[in-house]
Amino acid sequence: MANRSIAPRHFLQFNDFSREDFEYLFARARWIKAQFKSYKQYWPLVDRTLVMIFEKASTRTRLSFEAGMQQLGGSAIYLNTRDSQLGRGEPVEDAAQVISRMSDIVMIRTFEQEIIDRFAANSRVPVINGLTNEYHPCQILADIYTYIEHRGSIEGRTVAWVGDSNNVCNTWLQAAEVFGFNVHVSTPPGYEVEPERAGLYGTDHYEEFTDPMAAVRGADLVTTDVWTSMGFEAENEERLRDFQDWQVDAEMMREAKPDALFMHCLPAHRGEEVAAEVIDGLQSVVWDEAENRLHAQKALLEYLLIGRVNT
Ligand code: CP
Ligand code: NVA
């Protein structure tokens, strides 16, 4: 069982881990993926239980954590706000005390980062951020793993982010500081990056562009996300108008390097933030990106539960 007498390590923001931690996780993800692809059983987490708390909808995150935990020999329990006491005002601190006494690791998808921080401060077991309004660290863990699989090291490369400066964008910006790459961000006026909210140490690793075509010029990777994130639905109509010129289409992709990749965390809205010809085109690696959530998070679960093992 987990050693519950020592302070647990959490993954609440991307920069909670060092570059060296990530290099280790990528090596493990590669090995774990190879086992999975060759139908080899690998059960290091027998008797371990993951509790997954969802206060927002999910397909990929739920599936990759639940399937991943089962494939590692453990089990996963799904809780949501609708049919647990979490939606009826039980304090997050109390929920953390109780849930962490009955499980070995917890994954949470919620609204403000402050909620997951309070949960983690009261948890006896590791807590993983499965998306908050501010961050989506598991997504970028899988995305950088995917970039490396296709193109090798991301250090010194240029990532173009076109669209909303949301949770996924903030996490790319943190990752740029950890790995030493650059992000060219282009958002409509009024939707610019808020460095403090993004949890950045400085502004050395990103540059803002008013013109999305200029942001994409010469990029190694072009990426975007929905114009309206979960929790911001009331702004949908206004955002549809404001983001019109920030669609990643074929013309925009032509500004990037000829071998540039396209990524999107999904779910996507073809005809809004991305044109069908791009997401369904040859430069798109969105399906690898989605699949790699599984392999990368299995490495993360193993790391947080049993520490480093020899690859
Ligand atoms: N990309 C991602 O986190 O997808 P879900 O919302 O389906 O979990
Ligand atoms: N930015 C999106 C990501 C969904 C995976 C959202 O928060 O809704």
mmCIF file of C-alpha atoms and ligand atoms in Angstrom, residues 54 56-64 109 130-131 136 138-139 168 225 230 264-267 289-290 293 297, ligand 1:
data_model
loop_
_atom_site.group_PDB
_atom_site.id
_atom_site.type_symbol
_atom_site.label_atom_id
_atom_site.label_comp_id
_atom_site.label_asym_id
_atom_site.label_seq_id
_atom_site.Cartn_x
_atom_site.Cartn_y
_atom_site.Cartn_z
ATOM 1 C CA PHE A 54 -15.383 15.212 -12.057
ATOM 2 C CA LYS A 56 -17.008 19.054 -15.445
ATOM 3 C CA ALA A 57 -17.657 16.724 -18.382
ATOM 4 C CA SER A 58 -14.960 14.476 -19.868
ATOM 5 C CA THR A 59 -14.388 11.716 -22.395
ATOM 6 C CA ARG A 60 -10.589 11.389 -22.745
ATOM 7 C CA THR A 61 -9.557 12.163 -19.200
ATOM 8 C CA ARG A 62 -12.007 9.776 -17.612
ATOM 9 C CA LEU A 63 -11.324 7.018 -20.088
ATOM 10 C CA SER A 64 -7.531 7.310 -20.026
ATOM 11 C CA ARG A 109 -11.372 17.961 -12.698
ATOM 12 C CA GLY A 130 -7.349 16.518 -14.478
ATOM 13 C CA LEU A 131 -8.142 20.104 -15.627
ATOM 14 C CA HIS A 136 -4.460 21.103 -17.802
ATOM 15 C CA CYS A 138 -1.891 15.956 -17.983
ATOM 16 C CA GLN A 139 -2.766 17.215 -21.460
ATOM 17 C CA VAL A 168 -4.323 24.534 -22.049
ATOM 18 C CA ASP A 225 -8.361 24.771 -28.453
ATOM 19 C CA MET A 230 -16.149 24.576 -19.848
ATOM 20 C CA HIS A 264 -5.634 20.026 -30.471
ATOM 21 C CA CYS A 265 -6.437 18.601 -27.053
ATOM 22 C CA LEU A 266 -10.007 17.770 -28.217
ATOM 23 C CA PRO A 267 -12.969 17.978 -28.221
ATOM 24 C CA GLU A 289 -2.124 13.008 -28.881
ATOM 25 C CA ALA A 290 -5.373 11.600 -27.467
ATOM 26 C CA ARG A 293 -2.983 10.543 -22.638
ATOM 27 C CA GLN A 297 -0.788 9.095 -17.403
HETATM 28 N N1 CP B 1 -8.642 16.754 -23.780
HETATM 29 C C1 CP B 1 -9.413 16.378 -22.745
HETATM 30 O O1 CP B 1 -9.069 16.562 -21.559
HETATM 31 O O2 CP B 1 -10.586 15.788 -23.108
HETATM 32 P P1 CP B 1 -11.834 15.443 -22.183
HETATM 33 O O3 CP B 1 -12.485 16.754 -21.823
HETATM 34 O O4 CP B 1 -12.713 14.591 -23.038
HETATM 35 O O5 CP B 1 -11.366 14.738 -20.950
#
